[in-house]
CSV table of N, CA, C and O in Angstrom, one decimal:
chain,number,residue,atom,x,y,z
X,1,GLN,N,-54.1,-36.4,33.3
X,1,GLN,CA,-53.4,-35.8,35.2
X,1,GLN,C,-52.0,-37.1,35.5
X,1,GLN,O,-51.0,-38.1,35.0
X,2,LEU,N,-51.2,-36.5,36.1
X,2,LEU,CA,-49.6,-36.9,36.7
X,2,LEU,C,-49.2,-37.4,37.7
X,2,LEU,O,-50.1,-37.1,38.9
X,3,VAL,N,-48.7,-38.7,37.4
X,3,VAL,CA,-48.1,-39.6,38.7
X,3,VAL,C,-47.0,-39.5,38.8
X,3,VAL,O,-46.9,-41.2,37.8
X,4,GLU,N,-47.0,-39.5,40.1
X,4,GLU,CA,-45.4,-40.4,40.5
X,4,GLU,C,-45.4,-41.0,41.1
X,4,GLU,O,-46.2,-42.3,41.2
X,5,SER,N,-43.9,-42.2,41.3
X,5,SER,CA,-43.9,-43.1,41.8
X,5,SER,C,-42.2,-43.7,42.2
X,5,SER,O,-41.2,-42.3,41.4
X,6,GLY,N,-41.6,-44.3,43.5
X,6,GLY,CA,-40.6,-44.5,43.5
X,6,GLY,C,-39.6,-44.3,44.6
X,6,GLY,O,-38.7,-44.7,44.8
X,7,GLY,N,-40.9,-43.3,45.0
X,7,GLY,CA,-39.8,-42.7,46.1
X,7,GLY,C,-39.6,-44.2,46.5
X,7,GLY,O,-39.8,-45.5,47.4
X,8,GLY,N,-39.4,-44.1,48.5
X,8,GLY,CA,-39.4,-45.0,49.7
X,8,GLY,C,-38.4,-44.2,50.4
X,8,GLY,O,-38.0,-43.3,50.8
X,9,SER,N,-37.5,-45.3,51.2
X,9,SER,CA,-36.0,-44.3,52.1
X,9,SER,C,-35.2,-45.4,51.4
X,9,SER,O,-34.9,-46.3,51.3
X,10,VAL,N,-34.3,-44.4,52.3
X,10,VAL,CA,-32.8,-45.0,51.8
X,10,VAL,C,-31.7,-44.8,53.1
X,10,VAL,O,-32.2,-43.1,53.6
X,11,GLU,N,-30.6,-45.0,53.1
X,11,GLU,CA,-29.3,-44.4,53.8
X,11,GLU,C,-29.1,-43.0,53.4
X,11,GLU,O,-28.3,-43.2,52.1
X,12,ALA,N,-28.4,-42.0,54.5
X,12,ALA,CA,-27.4,-41.6,52.9
X,12,ALA,C,-26.1,-41.4,52.2
X,12,ALA,O,-25.8,-42.5,53.0
X,13,GLY,N,-26.0,-41.1,51.4
X,13,GLY,CA,-25.6,-42.1,50.1
X,13,GLY,C,-25.4,-42.7,49.0
X,13,GLY,O,-24.3,-42.8,48.6
X,14,GLY,N,-26.7,-42.8,49.2
X,14,GLY,CA,-27.7,-44.4,48.8
X,14,GLY,C,-28.1,-43.4,47.6
X,14,GLY,O,-27.9,-42.0,47.3
X,15,SER,N,-28.6,-44.1,47.1
X,15,SER,CA,-29.8,-43.6,45.5
X,15,SER,C,-31.1,-44.1,45.5
X,15,SER,O,-31.2,-45.4,45.9
X,16,LEU,N,-32.0,-42.9,44.7
X,16,LEU,CA,-33.3,-43.3,44.2
X,16,LEU,C,-33.8,-42.9,43.1
X,16,LEU,O,-33.0,-41.8,43.0
X,17,ARG,N,-34.4,-43.0,41.8
X,17,ARG,CA,-35.3,-43.3,41.6
X,17,ARG,C,-37.2,-42.8,41.3
X,17,ARG,O,-37.6,-44.0,41.4
X,18,VAL,N,-36.9,-41.2,41.0
X,18,VAL,CA,-38.3,-41.3,40.9
X,18,VAL,C,-38.9,-40.4,39.6
X,18,VAL,O,-38.0,-40.5,38.7
X,19,SER,N,-40.5,-41.3,39.2
X,19,SER,CA,-41.0,-41.2,37.8
X,19,SER,C,-42.1,-40.3,37.9
X,19,SER,O,-42.6,-41.0,39.1
X,20,CYS,N,-42.7,-40.2,37.0
X,20,CYS,CA,-43.5,-39.3,36.8
X,20,CYS,C,-44.0,-39.5,34.9
X,20,CYS,O,-43.6,-40.2,34.0
X,21,SER,N,-45.0,-39.7,35.3
X,21,SER,CA,-46.7,-39.5,33.7
X,21,SER,C,-47.4,-39.6,34.3
X,21,SER,O,-48.0,-39.3,34.7
X,22,ALA,N,-48.0,-40.0,32.7
X,22,ALA,CA,-49.2,-39.2,32.8
X,22,ALA,C,-49.8,-40.3,32.4
X,22,ALA,O,-50.9,-39.8,31.1
X,23,HIS,N,-50.2,-41.7,32.9
X,23,HIS,CA,-51.4,-42.7,32.0
X,23,HIS,C,-50.8,-43.2,31.0
X,23,HIS,O,-51.7,-43.7,29.8
X,24,GLY,N,-49.5,-43.5,30.7
X,24,GLY,CA,-49.4,-43.5,29.4
X,24,GLY,C,-49.5,-42.5,28.3
X,24,GLY,O,-49.3,-42.0,26.4
X,25,ASP,N,-49.7,-41.3,27.9
X,25,ASP,CA,-49.7,-39.9,27.2
X,25,ASP,C,-48.4,-39.7,27.3
X,25,ASP,O,-47.3,-39.8,28.5
X,26,SER,N,-47.5,-39.5,26.1
X,26,SER,CA,-46.8,-38.7,25.6
X,26,SER,C,-46.5,-37.7,26.3
X,26,SER,O,-46.9,-36.9,26.3
X,27,LEU,N,-45.1,-37.3,26.4
X,27,LEU,CA,-44.5,-36.4,27.5
X,27,LEU,C,-43.9,-35.4,26.2
X,27,LEU,O,-43.2,-34.5,26.9
X,28,SER,N,-43.4,-35.7,25.5
X,28,SER,CA,-42.5,-35.1,24.1
X,28,SER,C,-43.5,-33.8,24.4
X,28,SER,O,-44.7,-33.0,23.5
X,29,GLY,N,-42.2,-33.2,24.0
X,29,GLY,CA,-42.8,-31.1,23.9
X,29,GLY,C,-42.9,-30.5,24.7
X,29,GLY,O,-43.6,-29.8,24.7
X,30,TYR,N,-43.2,-30.7,26.2
X,30,TYR,CA,-43.9,-30.7,27.3
X,30,TYR,C,-42.1,-30.2,28.6
X,30,TYR,O,-41.7,-31.0,28.4
X,31,ALA,N,-42.8,-28.6,28.9
X,31,ALA,CA,-41.8,-28.2,30.0
X,31,ALA,C,-41.9,-28.9,30.7
X,31,ALA,O,-43.7,-29.1,32.0
X,32,MET,N,-41.0,-29.1,31.8
X,32,MET,CA,-41.4,-30.4,33.3
X,32,MET,C,-40.4,-29.9,33.8
X,32,MET,O,-39.6,-29.5,33.3
X,33,ALA,N,-41.0,-30.5,35.5
X,33,ALA,CA,-40.1,-29.4,36.6
X,33,ALA,C,-40.8,-31.3,37.5
X,33,ALA,O,-41.7,-31.6,36.8
X,34,TRP,N,-38.6,-31.2,38.3
X,34,TRP,CA,-39.8,-31.9,39.8
X,34,TRP,C,-39.2,-30.4,40.6
X,34,TRP,O,-38.7,-30.0,41.3
X,35,PHE,N,-40.2,-31.4,41.9
X,35,PHE,CA,-41.0,-29.9,42.4
X,35,PHE,C,-40.2,-30.9,44.2
X,35,PHE,O,-39.7,-32.0,44.2
X,36,ARG,N,-40.1,-29.7,45.1
X,36,ARG,CA,-39.9,-30.5,46.7
X,36,ARG,C,-40.7,-30.2,47.8
X,36,ARG,O,-40.1,-28.6,47.7
X,37,ARG,N,-41.3,-31.6,49.3
X,37,ARG,CA,-42.2,-30.0,49.6
X,37,ARG,C,-41.2,-31.2,51.3
X,37,ARG,O,-42.0,-32.3,51.1
X,38,GLY,N,-40.2,-30.8,52.1
X,38,GLY,CA,-40.3,-30.6,52.8
X,38,GLY,C,-40.4,-30.5,54.1
X,38,GLY,O,-41.0,-30.6,53.9
X,39,PRO,N,-40.2,-30.8,55.3
X,39,PRO,CA,-40.5,-30.8,56.2
X,39,PRO,C,-41.2,-29.1,57.4
X,39,PRO,O,-42.5,-29.5,57.5
X,40,GLY,N,-40.4,-28.8,56.6
X,40,GLY,CA,-40.5,-27.5,57.5
X,40,GLY,C,-42.3,-26.6,55.6
X,40,GLY,O,-42.4,-25.4,55.8
X,41,ASN,N,-42.2,-27.5,55.1
X,41,ASN,CA,-43.6,-27.6,54.3
X,41,ASN,C,-43.1,-25.7,52.9
X,41,ASN,O,-44.2,-26.2,52.6
X,42,GLN,N,-41.4,-26.0,53.2
X,42,GLN,CA,-41.5,-25.1,52.2
X,42,GLN,C,-41.2,-25.8,50.7
X,42,GLN,O,-40.7,-26.7,50.4
X,43,GLU,N,-41.9,-25.3,49.2
X,43,GLU,CA,-41.6,-26.1,47.9
X,43,GLU,C,-40.3,-24.8,47.5
X,43,GLU,O,-40.3,-24.1,47.3
X,44,GLU,N,-40.1,-26.1,47.5
X,44,GLU,CA,-38.8,-25.7,46.4
X,44,GLU,C,-38.5,-26.5,44.5
X,44,GLU,O,-38.8,-27.6,44.1
X,45,GLY,N,-38.5,-25.5,43.5
X,45,GLY,CA,-37.7,-26.1,42.1
X,45,GLY,C,-36.5,-27.4,42.9
X,45,GLY,O,-35.6,-26.5,43.1
X,46,VAL,N,-36.5,-27.9,41.8
X,46,VAL,CA,-35.6,-29.9,41.5
X,46,VAL,C,-34.3,-29.3,41.2
X,46,VAL,O,-33.6,-29.0,41.0
X,47,ALA,N,-35.0,-29.8,39.8
X,47,ALA,CA,-34.7,-29.7,38.4
X,47,ALA,C,-35.9,-29.8,37.2
X,47,ALA,O,-37.0,-30.1,37.4
X,48,GLY,N,-35.1,-28.8,36.7
X,48,GLY,CA,-36.3,-28.5,34.9
X,48,GLY,C,-35.8,-29.1,34.1
X,48,GLY,O,-34.4,-29.4,33.6
X,49,ILE,N,-37.1,-29.6,32.9
X,49,ILE,CA,-36.3,-29.8,31.4
X,49,ILE,C,-37.0,-29.3,30.6
X,49,ILE,O,-38.5,-29.1,30.7
X,50,GLY,N,-36.3,-28.0,29.9
X,50,GLY,CA,-37.1,-27.8,28.5
X,50,GLY,C,-38.2,-28.3,27.5
X,50,GLY,O,-37.1,-30.0,27.2
X,51,ALA,N,-38.4,-27.9,27.6
X,51,ALA,CA,-39.2,-28.5,25.6
X,51,ALA,C,-38.6,-29.2,24.8
X,51,ALA,O,-38.8,-30.3,24.0
X,52,ASP,N,-37.4,-28.8,24.5
X,52,ASP,CA,-36.2,-28.7,23.8
X,52,ASP,C,-35.3,-29.6,24.8
X,52,ASP,O,-34.1,-30.4,23.7
X,53,GLY,N,-35.3,-30.2,26.0
X,53,GLY,CA,-35.2,-31.2,26.8
X,53,GLY,C,-33.9,-31.2,27.5
X,53,GLY,O,-32.9,-31.5,27.9
X,54,ILE,N,-33.3,-29.1,27.7
X,54,ILE,CA,-32.0,-29.1,27.9
X,54,ILE,C,-32.4,-28.8,29.3
X,54,ILE,O,-33.6,-28.7,30.0
X,55,PRO,N,-31.7,-29.6,30.8
X,55,PRO,CA,-31.7,-29.6,31.8
X,55,PRO,C,-31.3,-27.7,32.7
X,55,PRO,O,-30.9,-27.9,32.2
X,56,MET,N,-32.2,-28.6,33.3
X,56,MET,CA,-31.9,-27.2,34.7
X,56,MET,C,-31.8,-27.5,35.6
X,56,MET,O,-33.3,-29.0,36.2
X,57,TYR,N,-31.0,-27.4,37.0
X,57,TYR,CA,-30.7,-27.5,38.6
X,57,TYR,C,-30.6,-26.9,39.4
X,57,TYR,O,-30.1,-25.8,39.0
X,58,ALA,N,-31.9,-26.9,40.1
X,58,ALA,CA,-30.8,-25.9,41.4
X,58,ALA,C,-29.9,-26.2,41.7
X,58,ALA,O,-29.8,-27.5,41.8
X,59,ASP,N,-29.3,-25.3,42.6
X,59,ASP,CA,-28.0,-25.6,43.0
X,59,ASP,C,-27.3,-26.5,43.8
X,59,ASP,O,-26.7,-27.5,44.4
X,60,PHE,N,-28.6,-27.2,45.2
X,60,PHE,CA,-27.9,-27.6,46.3
X,60,PHE,C,-28.2,-29.2,45.2
X,60,PHE,O,-28.3,-30.4,46.1
X,61,VAL,N,-28.4,-29.6,44.1
X,61,VAL,CA,-28.8,-31.2,43.1
X,61,VAL,C,-27.8,-30.7,42.5
X,61,VAL,O,-27.6,-32.3,41.7
X,62,LYS,N,-27.5,-29.4,42.2
X,62,LYS,CA,-25.9,-29.8,40.8
X,62,LYS,C,-24.9,-30.7,41.1
X,62,LYS,O,-24.5,-31.1,42.4
X,63,GLY,N,-24.5,-31.7,39.9
X,63,GLY,CA,-23.3,-33.3,40.0
X,63,GLY,C,-24.3,-34.5,40.9
X,63,GLY,O,-23.8,-35.1,41.3
X,64,ARG,N,-25.3,-34.6,41.7
X,64,ARG,CA,-26.3,-35.4,42.2
X,64,ARG,C,-27.8,-36.1,41.8
X,64,ARG,O,-28.0,-37.4,41.8
X,65,PHE,N,-27.8,-34.9,41.1
X,65,PHE,CA,-29.9,-34.9,40.2
X,65,PHE,C,-29.7,-35.6,39.0
X,65,PHE,O,-28.1,-34.6,38.2
X,66,THR,N,-30.5,-36.4,38.7
X,66,THR,CA,-30.0,-35.9,36.7
X,66,THR,C,-32.0,-35.8,37.0
X,66,THR,O,-32.7,-37.2,36.9
X,67,ILE,N,-31.7,-35.1,35.8
X,67,ILE,CA,-33.5,-35.6,35.4
X,67,ILE,C,-33.6,-35.7,33.5
X,67,ILE,O,-32.8,-35.3,32.6
X,68,PHE,N,-34.6,-36.2,33.4
X,68,PHE,CA,-34.4,-37.1,32.0
X,68,PHE,C,-36.2,-37.2,31.5
X,68,PHE,O,-36.3,-37.9,32.2
X,69,LYS,N,-36.0,-37.4,30.4
X,69,LYS,CA,-37.5,-38.2,29.9
X,69,LYS,C,-37.0,-39.6,29.3
X,69,LYS,O,-36.0,-40.0,28.8
X,70,ASP,N,-37.1,-40.6,29.7
X,70,ASP,CA,-36.8,-41.9,29.4
X,70,ASP,C,-37.4,-42.5,27.6
X,70,ASP,O,-38.4,-40.9,26.9
X,71,ASN,N,-36.7,-43.2,27.2
X,71,ASN,CA,-37.2,-43.4,25.6
X,71,ASN,C,-38.4,-43.5,24.7
X,71,ASN,O,-37.9,-42.9,23.6
X,72,THR,N,-39.5,-43.8,25.7
X,72,THR,CA,-40.9,-43.4,25.4
X,72,THR,C,-41.3,-41.8,25.0
X,72,THR,O,-42.6,-41.9,24.6
X,73,ASN,N,-40.3,-41.6,26.3
X,73,ASN,CA,-41.4,-40.1,26.8
X,73,ASN,C,-42.7,-40.4,26.7
X,73,ASN,O,-43.5,-39.4,26.6
X,74,GLU,N,-42.4,-41.6,27.5
X,74,GLU,CA,-44.2,-41.2,28.4
X,74,GLU,C,-43.6,-41.5,30.4
X,74,GLU,O,-44.2,-41.4,30.9
X,75,ASN,N,-41.4,-41.0,30.1
X,75,ASN,CA,-42.2,-40.7,31.8
X,75,ASN,C,-41.2,-40.0,32.3
X,75,ASN,O,-40.0,-39.4,30.9
X,76,LEU,N,-40.9,-38.7,32.6
X,76,LEU,CA,-40.3,-38.4,33.5
X,76,LEU,C,-40.1,-38.5,34.8
X,76,LEU,O,-40.0,-38.7,35.9
X,77,ASN,N,-38.0,-38.5,34.7
X,77,ASN,CA,-37.6,-39.1,36.0
X,77,ASN,C,-36.8,-38.5,36.3
X,77,ASN,O,-36.1,-37.4,35.9
X,78,LEU,N,-36.6,-38.8,37.3
X,78,LEU,CA,-35.1,-38.2,38.7
X,78,LEU,C,-34.3,-39.5,39.1
X,78,LEU,O,-34.8,-39.4,40.0
X,79,GLN,N,-33.4,-38.8,39.3
X,79,GLN,CA,-32.2,-39.7,39.1
X,79,GLN,C,-31.4,-39.4,39.8
X,79,GLN,O,-30.5,-37.6,39.7
X,80,MET,N,-31.3,-40.0,41.3
X,80,MET,CA,-31.1,-39.2,42.4
X,80,MET,C,-30.2,-40.0,43.2
X,80,MET,O,-29.4,-40.8,44.4
X,81,ASN,N,-28.6,-39.5,43.1
X,81,ASN,CA,-26.8,-39.9,44.1
X,81,ASN,C,-26.6,-39.3,45.2
X,81,ASN,O,-26.7,-37.9,45.3
X,82,ASN,N,-26.9,-40.0,46.3
X,82,ASN,CA,-25.3,-39.0,47.1
X,82,ASN,C,-26.1,-38.7,47.8
X,82,ASN,O,-26.2,-37.1,47.6
X,83,LEU,N,-27.7,-38.7,48.4
X,83,LEU,CA,-28.5,-38.5,48.6
X,83,LEU,C,-28.0,-38.2,50.5
X,83,LEU,O,-27.4,-38.8,50.5
X,84,LYS,N,-29.0,-37.1,50.1
X,84,LYS,CA,-28.7,-36.4,51.6
X,84,LYS,C,-29.3,-36.1,52.7
X,84,LYS,O,-30.8,-36.3,52.4
X,85,PRO,N,-30.0,-36.3,53.9
X,85,PRO,CA,-31.2,-36.2,55.0
X,85,PRO,C,-32.1,-35.4,54.5
X,85,PRO,O,-32.7,-35.4,55.2
X,86,GLU,N,-30.8,-33.9,53.6
X,86,GLU,CA,-31.5,-32.3,53.7
X,86,GLU,C,-32.6,-32.5,52.7
X,86,GLU,O,-32.8,-32.1,51.7
X,87,ASP,N,-32.1,-33.7,52.0
X,87,ASP,CA,-32.6,-34.0,51.0
X,87,ASP,C,-34.5,-35.2,51.0
X,87,ASP,O,-35.2,-35.4,50.0
X,88,THR,N,-34.9,-34.7,52.8
X,88,THR,CA,-36.0,-35.3,52.5
X,88,THR,C,-37.4,-35.0,52.5
X,88,THR,O,-37.3,-33.7,52.5
X,89,ALA,N,-38.5,-35.1,51.9
X,89,ALA,CA,-39.2,-34.0,51.5
X,89,ALA,C,-40.0,-35.3,50.2
X,89,ALA,O,-40.2,-36.7,49.7
X,90,THR,N,-41.5,-34.1,50.1
X,90,THR,CA,-42.0,-35.4,49.2
X,90,THR,C,-42.2,-34.0,48.0
X,90,THR,O,-42.0,-34.1,47.6
X,91,TYR,N,-41.3,-35.6,46.4
X,91,TYR,CA,-40.9,-35.5,45.0
X,91,TYR,C,-43.0,-35.1,44.5
X,91,TYR,O,-42.2,-35.7,44.2
X,92,PHE,N,-42.6,-34.0,43.7
X,92,PHE,CA,-44.1,-34.0,42.6
X,92,PHE,C,-43.6,-33.3,41.3
X,92,PHE,O,-43.1,-32.4,41.7
X,93,CYS,N,-44.1,-33.5,40.4
X,93,CYS,CA,-44.2,-33.1,38.7
X,93,CYS,C,-44.6,-32.5,38.7
X,93,CYS,O,-46.4,-32.9,38.8
X,94,SER,N,-44.4,-31.6,37.5
X,94,SER,CA,-45.4,-30.4,37.5
X,94,SER,C,-45.1,-30.6,35.9
X,94,SER,O,-44.1,-30.7,35.4
X,95,ALA,N,-45.8,-30.5,35.4
X,95,ALA,CA,-45.9,-30.0,33.7
X,95,ALA,C,-47.0,-29.5,33.1
X,95,ALA,O,-48.2,-28.4,33.3
X,96,GLU,N,-46.5,-29.2,31.4
X,96,GLU,CA,-47.3,-27.7,31.1
X,96,GLU,C,-47.0,-26.0,31.4
X,96,GLU,O,-48.3,-25.7,31.9
X,97,VAL,N,-46.2,-25.9,30.9
X,97,VAL,CA,-45.9,-24.4,31.2
X,97,VAL,C,-47.0,-23.2,30.3
X,97,VAL,O,-47.6,-23.7,29.5
X,98,ASP,N,-47.8,-22.9,31.6
X,98,ASP,CA,-49.4,-22.1,31.2
X,98,ASP,C,-48.4,-20.7,29.9
X,98,ASP,O,-47.5,-20.6,29.4
X,99,LEU,N,-49.4,-20.6,29.1
X,99,LEU,CA,-49.4,-19.9,27.9
X,99,LEU,C,-49.3,-18.7,28.3
X,99,LEU,O,-48.7,-18.3,27.4
X,100,ASN,N,-49.6,-18.2,28.8
X,100,ASN,CA,-49.2,-16.9,29.3
X,100,ASN,C,-48.4,-15.5,29.9
X,100,ASN,O,-47.7,-15.0,30.2
X,101,ILE,N,-47.3,-17.0,30.0
X,101,ILE,CA,-45.9,-17.1,30.6
X,101,ILE,C,-44.7,-17.2,29.2
X,101,ILE,O,-45.1,-16.9,28.5
X,102,ARG,N,-44.5,-16.0,28.9
X,102,ARG,CA,-43.1,-15.4,28.2
X,102,ARG,C,-41.9,-15.5,28.5
X,102,ARG,O,-41.0,-14.9,27.6
X,103,ASP,N,-41.8,-15.4,29.7
X,103,ASP,CA,-40.1,-15.4,29.9
X,103,ASP,C,-39.7,-16.9,29.1
X,103,ASP,O,-40.4,-17.8,29.7
X,104,PRO,N,-38.3,-17.2,29.4
X,104,PRO,CA,-37.8,-17.8,28.3
X,104,PRO,C,-38.0,-18.6,29.9
X,104,PRO,O,-38.1,-18.3,31.2
X,105,TYR,N,-38.0,-19.9,28.9
X,105,TYR,CA,-38.3,-21.3,30.5
X,105,TYR,C,-36.7,-22.0,31.3
X,105,TYR,O,-36.7,-21.6,32.1
X,106,LYS,N,-35.3,-21.1,30.8
X,106,LYS,CA,-34.1,-21.2,32.2
X,106,LYS,C,-34.6,-20.7,33.5
X,106,LYS,O,-33.9,-20.3,33.9
X,107,GLU,N,-35.6,-19.3,33.0
X,107,GLU,CA,-35.3,-18.2,34.1
X,107,GLU,C,-37.3,-18.4,34.7
X,107,GLU,O,-36.2,-17.5,35.8
X,108,VAL,N,-37.6,-19.7,34.7
X,108,VAL,CA,-38.7,-19.1,35.3
X,108,VAL,C,-39.5,-21.0,35.9
X,108,VAL,O,-40.3,-20.4,36.3
X,109,TRP,N,-38.3,-21.9,35.0
X,109,TRP,CA,-38.6,-22.9,35.6
X,109,TRP,C,-39.2,-22.9,37.2
X,109,TRP,O,-39.7,-24.8,37.8
X,110,TYR,N,-38.0,-23.1,37.6
X,110,TYR,CA,-38.3,-23.3,39.1
X,110,TYR,C,-39.8,-22.9,39.6
X,110,TYR,O,-39.9,-22.9,41.1
X,111,ASN,N,-40.7,-21.8,38.4
X,111,ASN,CA,-42.2,-21.3,39.8
X,111,ASN,C,-42.9,-22.8,39.2
X,111,ASN,O,-43.4,-22.4,38.3
X,112,PRO,N,-43.8,-23.1,40.2
X,112,PRO,CA,-44.0,-23.8,40.5
X,112,PRO,C,-45.5,-23.1,40.3
X,112,PRO,O,-46.8,-23.9,39.8
X,113,GLY,N,-46.3,-21.8,40.1
X,113,GLY,CA,-46.7,-21.1,39.7
X,113,GLY,C,-47.5,-21.1,37.9
X,113,GLY,O,-48.2,-21.0,37.2
X,114,ILE,N,-46.3,-21.4,36.8
X,114,ILE,CA,-45.6,-21.2,35.9
X,114,ILE,C,-47.0,-22.8,35.0
X,114,ILE,O,-46.6,-22.3,33.9
X,115,TYR,N,-47.0,-23.5,35.9
X,115,TYR,CA,-47.5,-24.9,35.3
X,115,TYR,C,-49.1,-24.8,35.6
X,115,TYR,O,-49.4,-24.9,36.5
X,116,VAL,N,-49.4,-26.6,34.7
X,116,VAL,CA,-51.3,-26.2,34.2
X,116,VAL,C,-50.5,-27.4,35.5
X,116,VAL,O,-52.5,-27.4,36.1
X,117,SER,N,-49.7,-28.7,35.5
X,117,SER,CA,-50.0,-30.3,36.6
X,117,SER,C,-49.2,-30.1,36.8
X,117,SER,O,-48.6,-29.9,36.9
X,118,GLU,N,-49.7,-30.2,38.3
X,118,GLU,CA,-48.9,-31.2,39.1
X,118,GLU,C,-49.5,-32.1,39.6
X,118,GLU,O,-50.4,-32.4,39.9
X,119,GLY,N,-48.4,-33.5,39.1
X,119,GLY,CA,-48.9,-34.4,40.3
X,119,GLY,C,-48.7,-34.5,42.2
X,119,GLY,O,-49.0,-32.8,42.8
X,120,GLN,N,-49.4,-36.4,42.2
X,120,GLN,CA,-49.9,-35.3,44.3
X,120,GLN,C,-48.1,-35.4,45.2
X,120,GLN,O,-48.8,-35.8,46.3
X,121,GLY,N,-47.0,-36.5,44.0
X,121,GLY,CA,-45.8,-36.7,44.5
X,121,GLY,C,-46.1,-38.0,45.5
X,121,GLY,O,-46.6,-38.9,45.8
X,122,THR,N,-44.7,-38.6,46.0
X,122,THR,CA,-44.3,-39.2,46.7
X,122,THR,C,-42.5,-39.3,47.0
X,122,THR,O,-42.4,-38.3,46.9
X,123,GLN,N,-42.9,-39.8,48.2
X,123,GLN,CA,-42.3,-39.3,49.2
X,123,GLN,C,-40.5,-40.0,49.2
X,123,GLN,O,-40.5,-41.4,49.2
X,124,VAL,N,-39.4,-39.3,50.0
X,124,VAL,CA,-38.2,-39.5,49.4
X,124,VAL,C,-37.7,-39.1,51.6
X,124,VAL,O,-37.9,-38.4,51.9
X,125,THR,N,-37.7,-39.9,52.3
X,125,THR,CA,-36.8,-40.2,53.3
X,125,THR,C,-35.0,-40.1,53.5
X,125,THR,O,-35.0,-41.9,52.4
X,126,VAL,N,-34.4,-40.4,53.7
X,126,VAL,CA,-33.1,-39.7,53.5
X,126,VAL,C,-32.7,-39.6,55.1
X,126,VAL,O,-32.9,-39.4,55.6
X,127,SER,N,-31.8,-41.6,55.8
X,127,SER,CA,-31.4,-41.1,57.3
X,127,SER,C,-30.0,-41.1,57.3
X,127,SER,O,-29.2,-41.8,56.6
X,128,SER,N,-29.7,-41.0,58.1
X,128,SER,CA,-28.3,-40.4,58.3
X,128,SER,C,-27.9,-41.3,59.2
X,128,SER,O,-28.5,-42.5,59.0
């Protein structure tokens, strides 16, 4: 079970970090991703990280967000800088790609349907 934390409210231009854990279980070797669902309820991929540690980003967050696992490999983090009001959303993490998926991870990471596990999410609100 994945649990997110670290959401909150911030003014535009500010920073927040959201984290995802699996109750202390190691996340090493798992491909994982952050998604968000905004006021329009549209779900979109924000960033993914392959089992090899290579990160991938949606164009709308490149240069502002960083996805990484911490040194303990127990937390997946999303560092969000220079936040904009349009970043307001519920952010949730997903993990473990379905074994039936054969496409390279870098080509499918943004598809929420490929993951086996998903958290409940944490709210991020950015005011102008």
